[in-house]
Short mmCIF file of C-alpha atoms and ligand atoms in Angstrom, two decimals:
data_model
loop_
_atom_site.label_atom_id
_atom_site.label_comp_id
_atom_site.label_asym_id
_atom_site.label_seq_id
_atom_site.Cartn_x
_atom_site.Cartn_y
_atom_site.Cartn_z
CA UNK A 95 100.59 28.32 -12.35
CA UNK A 96 102.56 25.32 -11.14
CA UNK A 97 104.26 23.35 -13.90
CA UNK A 98 102.43 20.09 -13.27
CA UNK A 99 98.68 19.79 -13.75
CA UNK A 100 97.66 18.16 -10.49
CA UNK A 101 94.17 16.65 -10.22
CA UNK A 102 94.62 14.85 -6.89
CA UNK A 103 92.91 17.54 -4.83
CA UNK A 104 91.87 21.20 -4.72
CA UNK A 105 94.16 21.53 -1.70
CA UNK A 106 97.20 21.46 -3.97
CA UNK A 107 96.74 25.02 -5.22
CA UNK A 108 99.49 27.53 -4.48
CA UNK A 109 98.59 31.01 -3.22
CA UNK A 110 98.67 33.60 -6.01
CA UNK A 111 100.98 36.62 -5.86
CA UNK A 112 97.99 38.83 -5.09
CA UNK A 113 96.95 36.56 -2.19
CA UNK A 114 100.51 36.60 -0.84
CA UNK A 115 100.53 40.39 -1.07
CA UNK A 116 97.31 40.55 0.96
CA UNK A 117 98.97 38.32 3.57
CA UNK A 118 102.02 40.56 3.78
CA UNK A 119 99.90 43.67 4.21
CA UNK A 120 97.55 42.21 6.86
CA UNK A 121 97.06 44.01 10.17
CA UNK A 122 97.96 41.41 12.76
CA UNK A 123 98.04 40.88 16.54
CA UNK A 124 98.00 38.03 19.05
CA UNK A 125 94.82 36.07 18.41
CA UNK A 126 95.09 34.10 21.66
CA UNK A 127 94.62 37.52 23.31
CA UNK A 128 91.74 38.13 20.87
CA UNK A 129 93.76 40.98 19.36
CA UNK A 130 94.20 40.02 15.72
CA UNK A 131 91.97 42.40 13.75
CA UNK A 132 92.14 40.37 10.54
CA UNK A 133 91.11 37.16 12.29
CA UNK A 134 88.21 39.03 13.90
CA UNK A 135 87.17 40.46 10.53
CA UNK A 136 87.20 37.04 8.84
CA UNK A 137 85.27 35.35 11.67
CA UNK A 138 82.62 38.07 11.68
CA UNK A 139 82.33 38.14 7.92
CA UNK A 140 81.78 34.39 7.57
CA UNK A 141 79.39 34.28 10.54
CA UNK A 142 77.28 36.96 8.86
CA UNK A 143 77.46 35.35 5.43
CA UNK A 144 76.26 32.03 6.90
CA UNK A 145 73.53 33.62 9.01
CA UNK A 146 75.14 32.70 12.33
CA UNK A 147 76.10 34.77 15.40
CA UNK A 148 79.81 34.06 15.65
CA UNK A 149 82.80 32.40 14.03
CA UNK A 150 86.09 30.84 15.12
CA UNK A 151 89.22 30.35 13.01
CA UNK A 152 91.01 26.97 12.98
CA UNK A 153 94.25 25.73 11.42
CA UNK A 154 92.38 22.87 9.70
CA UNK A 155 88.95 21.52 8.86
CA UNK A 156 89.65 18.41 10.88
CA UNK A 157 90.14 20.47 14.02
CA UNK A 158 87.09 22.58 13.27
CA UNK A 159 84.87 19.49 12.87
CA UNK A 160 86.41 17.89 15.96
CA UNK A 161 85.76 20.96 18.10
CA UNK A 162 82.19 21.13 16.77
CA UNK A 163 81.59 17.53 17.87
CA UNK A 164 83.28 18.10 21.24
CA UNK A 165 81.24 21.26 21.74
CA UNK A 166 77.90 19.56 21.06
CA UNK A 167 78.63 16.24 22.82
CA UNK A 168 79.99 15.08 26.17
CA UNK A 169 81.57 11.66 26.87
CA UNK A 170 79.13 8.81 26.26
CA UNK A 171 77.09 10.85 23.83
CA UNK A 172 76.99 10.22 20.11
CA UNK A 173 77.11 11.79 16.68
CA UNK A 174 74.94 10.36 13.91
CA UNK A 175 76.74 10.74 10.58
CA UNK A 176 77.51 8.69 7.46
CA UNK A 177 80.08 6.00 6.91
CA UNK A 178 81.62 7.78 3.94
CA UNK A 179 81.62 11.26 5.48
CA UNK A 180 84.92 12.86 6.36
CA UNK A 181 84.18 13.11 10.09
CA UNK A 182 83.70 9.35 10.27
CA UNK A 183 86.34 7.99 7.92
CA UNK A 184 89.11 10.54 7.47
CA UNK A 185 89.60 12.23 10.83
CA UNK A 186 91.18 9.35 12.74
CA UNK A 187 87.97 9.10 14.87
CA UNK A 188 89.23 12.08 16.85
CA UNK A 189 85.91 12.69 18.58
CA UNK A 190 85.99 9.15 20.00
CA UNK A 191 89.70 9.06 20.78
CA UNK A 192 89.93 12.49 22.39
CA UNK A 193 86.39 13.15 23.55
CA UNK A 194 84.83 9.78 24.37
CA UNK A 195 82.15 10.63 21.81
CA UNK A 196 80.66 7.71 19.85
CA UNK A 197 80.00 7.93 16.12
CA UNK A 198 77.03 6.13 14.58
CA UNK A 199 77.60 5.80 10.83
CA UNK A 200 74.68 5.57 8.37
CA UNK A 201 74.89 4.29 4.81
CA UNK A 202 74.72 6.86 2.01
CA UNK A 203 73.83 6.70 -1.67
CA UNK A 204 76.23 6.87 -4.62
CA UNK A 205 75.70 10.64 -4.42
CA UNK A 206 76.58 10.87 -0.72
CA UNK A 207 73.00 11.24 0.47
CA UNK A 208 71.68 9.80 3.72
CA UNK A 209 68.06 8.85 4.29
CA UNK A 210 65.99 10.81 6.84
CA UNK A 211 64.32 7.49 7.82
CA UNK A 212 67.75 6.13 8.75
CA UNK A 213 68.41 9.22 10.87
CA UNK A 214 65.15 8.68 12.68
CA UNK A 215 65.90 5.00 13.28
CA UNK A 216 69.40 5.80 14.58
CA UNK A 217 68.25 8.25 17.25
CA UNK A 218 68.15 6.31 20.48
CA UNK A 219 65.55 6.40 23.20
CA UNK A 220 66.60 7.13 26.77
CA UNK A 221 67.72 3.68 27.85
CA UNK A 222 70.88 2.86 29.80
CA UNK A 223 71.82 0.28 27.17
CA UNK A 224 72.35 2.97 24.53
CA UNK A 225 74.60 5.91 23.85
CA UNK A 226 72.88 9.29 24.12
CA UNK A 227 72.18 10.72 20.63
CA UNK A 228 73.21 14.36 20.64
CA UNK A 229 74.28 15.50 17.16
CA UNK A 230 73.50 14.91 13.50
CA UNK A 231 76.56 15.70 11.36
CA UNK A 232 75.99 16.04 7.61
CA UNK A 233 78.32 17.03 4.75
CA UNK A 234 77.93 19.22 1.63
CA UNK A 235 79.29 18.76 -0.96
CA UNK A 236 79.97 15.02 -0.59
CA UNK A 237 82.63 13.96 -3.09
CA UNK A 238 81.52 16.87 -5.24
CA UNK A 239 77.79 16.08 -4.97
CA UNK A 240 75.41 18.79 -3.80
CA UNK A 241 73.01 17.36 -1.23
CA UNK A 242 69.27 17.71 -1.91
CA UNK A 243 67.48 20.49 0.04
CA UNK A 244 64.61 18.22 0.91
CA UNK A 245 66.84 15.61 2.55
CA UNK A 246 68.73 18.26 4.53
CA UNK A 247 65.47 19.78 5.67
CA UNK A 248 63.85 16.48 6.67
CA UNK A 249 66.92 15.01 8.37
CA UNK A 250 67.68 18.14 10.40
CA UNK A 251 64.01 18.49 11.34
CA UNK A 252 63.96 14.92 12.67
CA UNK A 253 67.16 15.64 14.63
CA UNK A 254 65.90 18.90 16.10
CA UNK A 255 62.52 17.39 17.02
CA UNK A 256 64.39 14.73 19.00
CA UNK A 257 66.48 17.36 20.79
CA UNK A 258 69.69 16.83 18.78
CA UNK A 259 71.87 19.60 17.41
CA UNK A 260 72.96 19.67 13.78
CA UNK A 261 76.40 20.26 12.27
CA UNK A 262 77.45 20.63 8.65
CA UNK A 263 80.92 19.67 7.49
CA UNK A 264 80.98 22.32 4.81
CA UNK A 265 84.58 21.88 3.72
CA UNK A 266 83.31 22.59 0.19
CA UNK A 267 80.10 24.41 1.08
CA UNK A 268 80.98 27.28 -1.28
CA UNK A 269 81.06 24.78 -4.15
CA UNK A 270 77.57 23.67 -3.09
CA UNK A 271 76.42 27.28 -2.88
CA UNK A 272 77.72 28.22 -6.34
CA UNK A 273 76.56 24.96 -7.96
CA UNK A 274 73.03 25.31 -6.60
CA UNK A 275 72.87 29.09 -6.89
CA UNK A 276 71.84 29.28 -3.23
CA UNK A 277 73.32 31.65 -0.67
CA UNK A 278 75.45 30.11 2.10
CA UNK A 279 72.97 31.36 4.72
CA UNK A 280 70.04 29.73 2.94
CA UNK A 281 71.96 26.51 2.34
CA UNK A 282 72.97 26.28 6.01
CA UNK A 283 69.90 27.60 7.78
CA UNK A 284 68.99 24.18 9.23
CA UNK A 285 72.41 23.66 10.82
CA UNK A 286 73.42 24.88 14.28
CA UNK A 287 77.12 24.90 13.33
CA UNK A 288 78.98 24.85 10.01
CA UNK A 289 82.67 24.18 9.35
CA UNK A 290 84.00 25.97 6.26
CA UNK A 291 87.40 25.26 4.64
CA UNK A 292 89.37 28.08 3.05
CA UNK A 293 92.16 25.81 1.86
CA UNK A 294 90.23 23.73 -0.69
CA UNK A 295 88.66 25.37 -3.75
CA UNK A 296 89.23 28.83 -2.29
CA UNK A 297 92.98 28.40 -2.54
CA UNK A 298 94.44 29.60 0.77
CA UNK A 299 97.45 27.87 2.36
CA UNK A 300 95.48 26.92 5.51
CA UNK A 301 92.46 27.68 7.61
CA UNK A 302 88.88 26.76 8.40
CA UNK A 303 86.18 28.67 10.22
CA UNK A 304 83.47 27.22 12.47
CA UNK A 305 80.32 29.33 12.64
CA UNK A 306 77.38 28.98 15.03
CA UNK A 307 75.61 30.61 17.96
CA UNK A 308 77.62 32.67 20.46
CA UNK A 309 77.34 30.17 23.29
CA UNK A 310 78.62 27.23 21.24
CA UNK A 311 81.46 29.27 19.73
CA UNK A 312 82.45 30.53 23.18
CA UNK A 313 82.71 26.93 24.39
CA UNK A 314 84.50 25.96 21.16
CA UNK A 315 87.21 28.54 21.94
CA UNK A 316 88.09 26.57 25.09
CA UNK A 317 88.18 23.28 23.12
CA UNK A 318 90.41 24.83 20.46
CA UNK A 319 92.84 26.07 23.11
CA UNK A 320 92.92 22.62 24.70
CA UNK A 321 93.73 21.00 21.35
CA UNK A 322 96.56 23.44 20.72
CA UNK A 323 94.75 25.29 17.96
CA UNK A 324 95.15 28.76 19.44
CA UNK A 325 97.52 30.66 17.14
CA UNK A 326 99.21 34.01 17.55
CA UNK A 327 99.63 36.35 14.53
CA UNK A 328 97.36 34.17 12.40
CA UNK A 329 95.88 37.24 10.74
CA UNK A 330 98.22 36.55 7.83
CA UNK A 331 96.21 33.38 7.17
CA UNK A 332 92.94 35.23 7.72
CA UNK A 333 94.04 37.81 5.14
CA UNK A 334 94.42 35.00 2.63
CA UNK A 335 90.90 33.92 3.60
CA UNK A 336 89.44 37.40 3.11
CA UNK A 337 91.22 37.66 -0.23
CA UNK A 338 89.72 34.30 -1.22
CA UNK A 339 86.20 35.39 -0.23
CA UNK A 340 86.56 38.48 -2.41
CA UNK A 341 88.19 36.81 -5.39
CA UNK A 342 87.83 33.03 -5.41
CA UNK A 343 84.22 32.24 -4.60
CA UNK A 344 82.32 33.29 -7.73
CA UNK A 345 85.04 31.75 -9.87
CA UNK A 346 84.25 28.27 -8.52
CA UNK A 347 81.75 28.24 -11.40
CA UNK A 348 84.78 28.02 -13.71
CA UNK A 349 85.95 24.85 -11.95
CA UNK A 350 82.44 23.42 -12.22
CA UNK A 351 82.30 24.16 -15.97
CA UNK A 352 85.74 22.67 -16.44
CA UNK A 353 84.67 19.54 -14.54
CA UNK A 354 81.65 19.22 -16.81
CA UNK A 355 83.74 19.63 -19.97
CA UNK A 356 86.23 17.06 -18.72
CA UNK A 357 83.53 14.61 -17.61
CA UNK A 358 81.63 14.83 -20.89
CA UNK A 359 84.77 14.12 -22.90
CA UNK A 360 85.86 11.27 -20.61
CA UNK A 361 82.36 9.74 -20.65
CA UNK A 362 82.98 9.02 -24.34
CA UNK A 363 85.81 6.67 -23.33
CA UNK A 364 83.88 3.56 -22.20
CA UNK A 365 86.84 2.11 -20.26
CA UNK A 366 86.65 5.05 -17.83
CA UNK A 367 83.05 4.37 -16.71
CA UNK A 368 82.23 7.99 -15.92
CA UNK A 369 78.83 8.65 -14.30
CA UNK A 370 77.83 12.12 -15.51
CA UNK A 371 75.01 12.29 -12.94
CA UNK A 372 77.69 12.46 -10.28
CA UNK A 373 79.30 15.64 -11.59
CA UNK A 374 77.65 18.48 -9.64
CA UNK A 375 80.62 20.69 -8.89
CA UNK A 376 84.41 20.33 -9.19
CA UNK A 377 84.97 16.56 -9.13
CA UNK A 378 84.99 13.88 -11.79
CA UNK A 379 85.30 10.18 -10.96
CA UNK A 380 86.87 7.70 -13.35
CA UNK A 381 86.95 3.94 -12.90
CA UNK A 382 89.70 2.60 -15.15
CA UNK A 383 90.41 -1.11 -15.20
CA UNK A 384 92.60 -1.97 -12.20
CA UNK A 385 95.15 -3.66 -14.43
CA UNK A 386 95.52 -0.49 -16.52
CA UNK A 387 95.62 2.02 -13.68
CA UNK A 388 99.38 2.19 -13.22
CA UNK A 389 100.05 2.49 -16.92
CA UNK A 390 97.42 5.21 -17.26
CA UNK A 391 98.92 7.22 -14.41
CA UNK A 392 102.40 6.91 -15.96
CA UNK A 393 101.09 7.98 -19.37
CA UNK A 394 99.40 11.04 -17.86
CA UNK A 395 102.53 11.88 -15.88
CA UNK A 396 104.56 11.84 -19.08
CA UNK A 397 102.19 14.61 -20.24
CA UNK A 398 102.76 16.60 -17.05
CA UNK A 399 99.44 15.51 -15.52
CA UNK A 400 99.00 13.91 -12.10
CA UNK A 401 95.75 12.03 -11.54
CA UNK A 402 94.25 10.50 -8.42
CA UNK A 403 93.36 6.83 -8.46
CA UNK A 404 89.74 7.54 -9.26
CA UNK A 405 89.18 11.20 -8.49
CA UNK A 406 89.93 14.21 -10.68
CA UNK A 407 89.50 17.51 -8.85
CA UNK A 408 89.29 20.82 -10.68
CA UNK A 409 90.68 23.95 -9.05
CA UNK A 410 92.30 27.38 -9.41
CA UNK A 411 95.45 26.04 -11.03
CA UNK A 412 93.67 24.14 -13.83
CA UNK A 413 92.32 26.38 -16.56
CA UNK A 414 90.42 25.50 -19.73
CA UNK A 415 93.54 24.97 -21.83
CA UNK A 416 94.89 22.54 -19.24
CA UNK A 417 91.58 20.66 -19.34
CA UNK A 418 91.89 20.35 -23.15
CA UNK A 419 95.42 19.05 -22.72
CA UNK A 420 94.16 16.51 -20.20
CA UNK A 421 91.39 15.28 -22.48
CA UNK A 422 93.91 14.79 -25.30
CA UNK A 423 96.20 12.82 -23.00
CA UNK A 424 93.37 10.49 -21.93
CA UNK A 425 92.30 10.08 -25.56
CA UNK A 426 95.81 9.24 -26.71
CA UNK A 427 96.13 6.59 -23.99
CA UNK A 428 92.95 4.83 -25.04
CA UNK A 429 93.28 5.48 -28.79
CA UNK A 430 94.95 2.16 -29.57
CA UNK A 431 93.15 0.12 -26.90
CA UNK A 432 89.69 -0.16 -28.44
C1 PLP B 546 89.34 18.32 3.59
C2 PLP B 546 88.09 18.01 4.30
C3 PLP B 546 87.99 18.17 5.69
C4 PLP B 546 89.16 18.49 6.60
O1 PLP B 546 89.95 19.52 6.24
P1 PLP B 546 91.52 19.57 6.61
O2 PLP B 546 91.76 21.03 6.55
O3 PLP B 546 92.21 18.79 5.57
O4 PLP B 546 91.69 19.02 7.98
C5 PLP B 546 86.77 17.91 6.27
N1 PLP B 546 85.72 17.51 5.56
C6 PLP B 546 85.77 17.33 4.23
C7 PLP B 546 84.55 16.89 3.49
C8 PLP B 546 86.96 17.57 3.55
O5 PLP B 546 87.01 17.39 2.24
#
């Protein structure tokens, strides 16, 4: 494990020796020629696991989401999503910049949930004044929160009834699956396409896979090429992905338990304002006083712990003993401040 205990993100994990070994031993070929057997295996495996026809490997989740939006929408068409979702706020508005695709952001609750009534109201009638609504893009988990089945079902039904397609930004969809004890295929059955990250809780160095029907994925291949996402012997990355699917999915439950332990201990420190209802998977949010934030971060750092401003993310490189150490460090900071 790395020396520092780093809570900023689950992307900060380093590949284990066993994962690196799997990468070294991978059978590889030129994937732009469609000849990398390990890439093909990973794409097919995830497509099957998510109940879709085909899959396509990407260097990042941002590119996978972007290609999904470009594959479902032409210029002048729009994606209905939420203000706080990654595709709207953290992807540099790529769909608009590169594809001429408009994004219509909806509000979402403290738990990342949109309202089906808002989706309905956002879908535009055929009128030359308006953009053409083409895609509903949801997210799961949202800041660690598992989205309610009922909302997913209602929102996607409204979209489909109006002729829209549906996409799920499932960067942490395996966290949602493990936390809700629901298979990926069941969880994603209402979505036409799903983007899955391998580099978050699953611990690979890079890679995302977009799954969907054959026609969409075939078109997505052209978009990926155009964006420069076609890679050559990328089977080494796919081997890390396959290793992660075999070894790092079930264990997400450990991260979720650790998040719960951490959250319950930190909830006893009133200055941190922890909302336990918000802890569904691997994230804990703290809200320390702004004036104390810097001092808190420095105190934690002196204990070998790096914290985000408000977000603490549990992952592969933080085990139970590290969580205990973290709780003690928080407690010692607040001990003489009551
Ligand atoms: C990280 C993330 C992405 C994008 O993944 P990158 O590989 O960092 O481009 C997309 N959506 C969500 C919700 C994410 O957390």
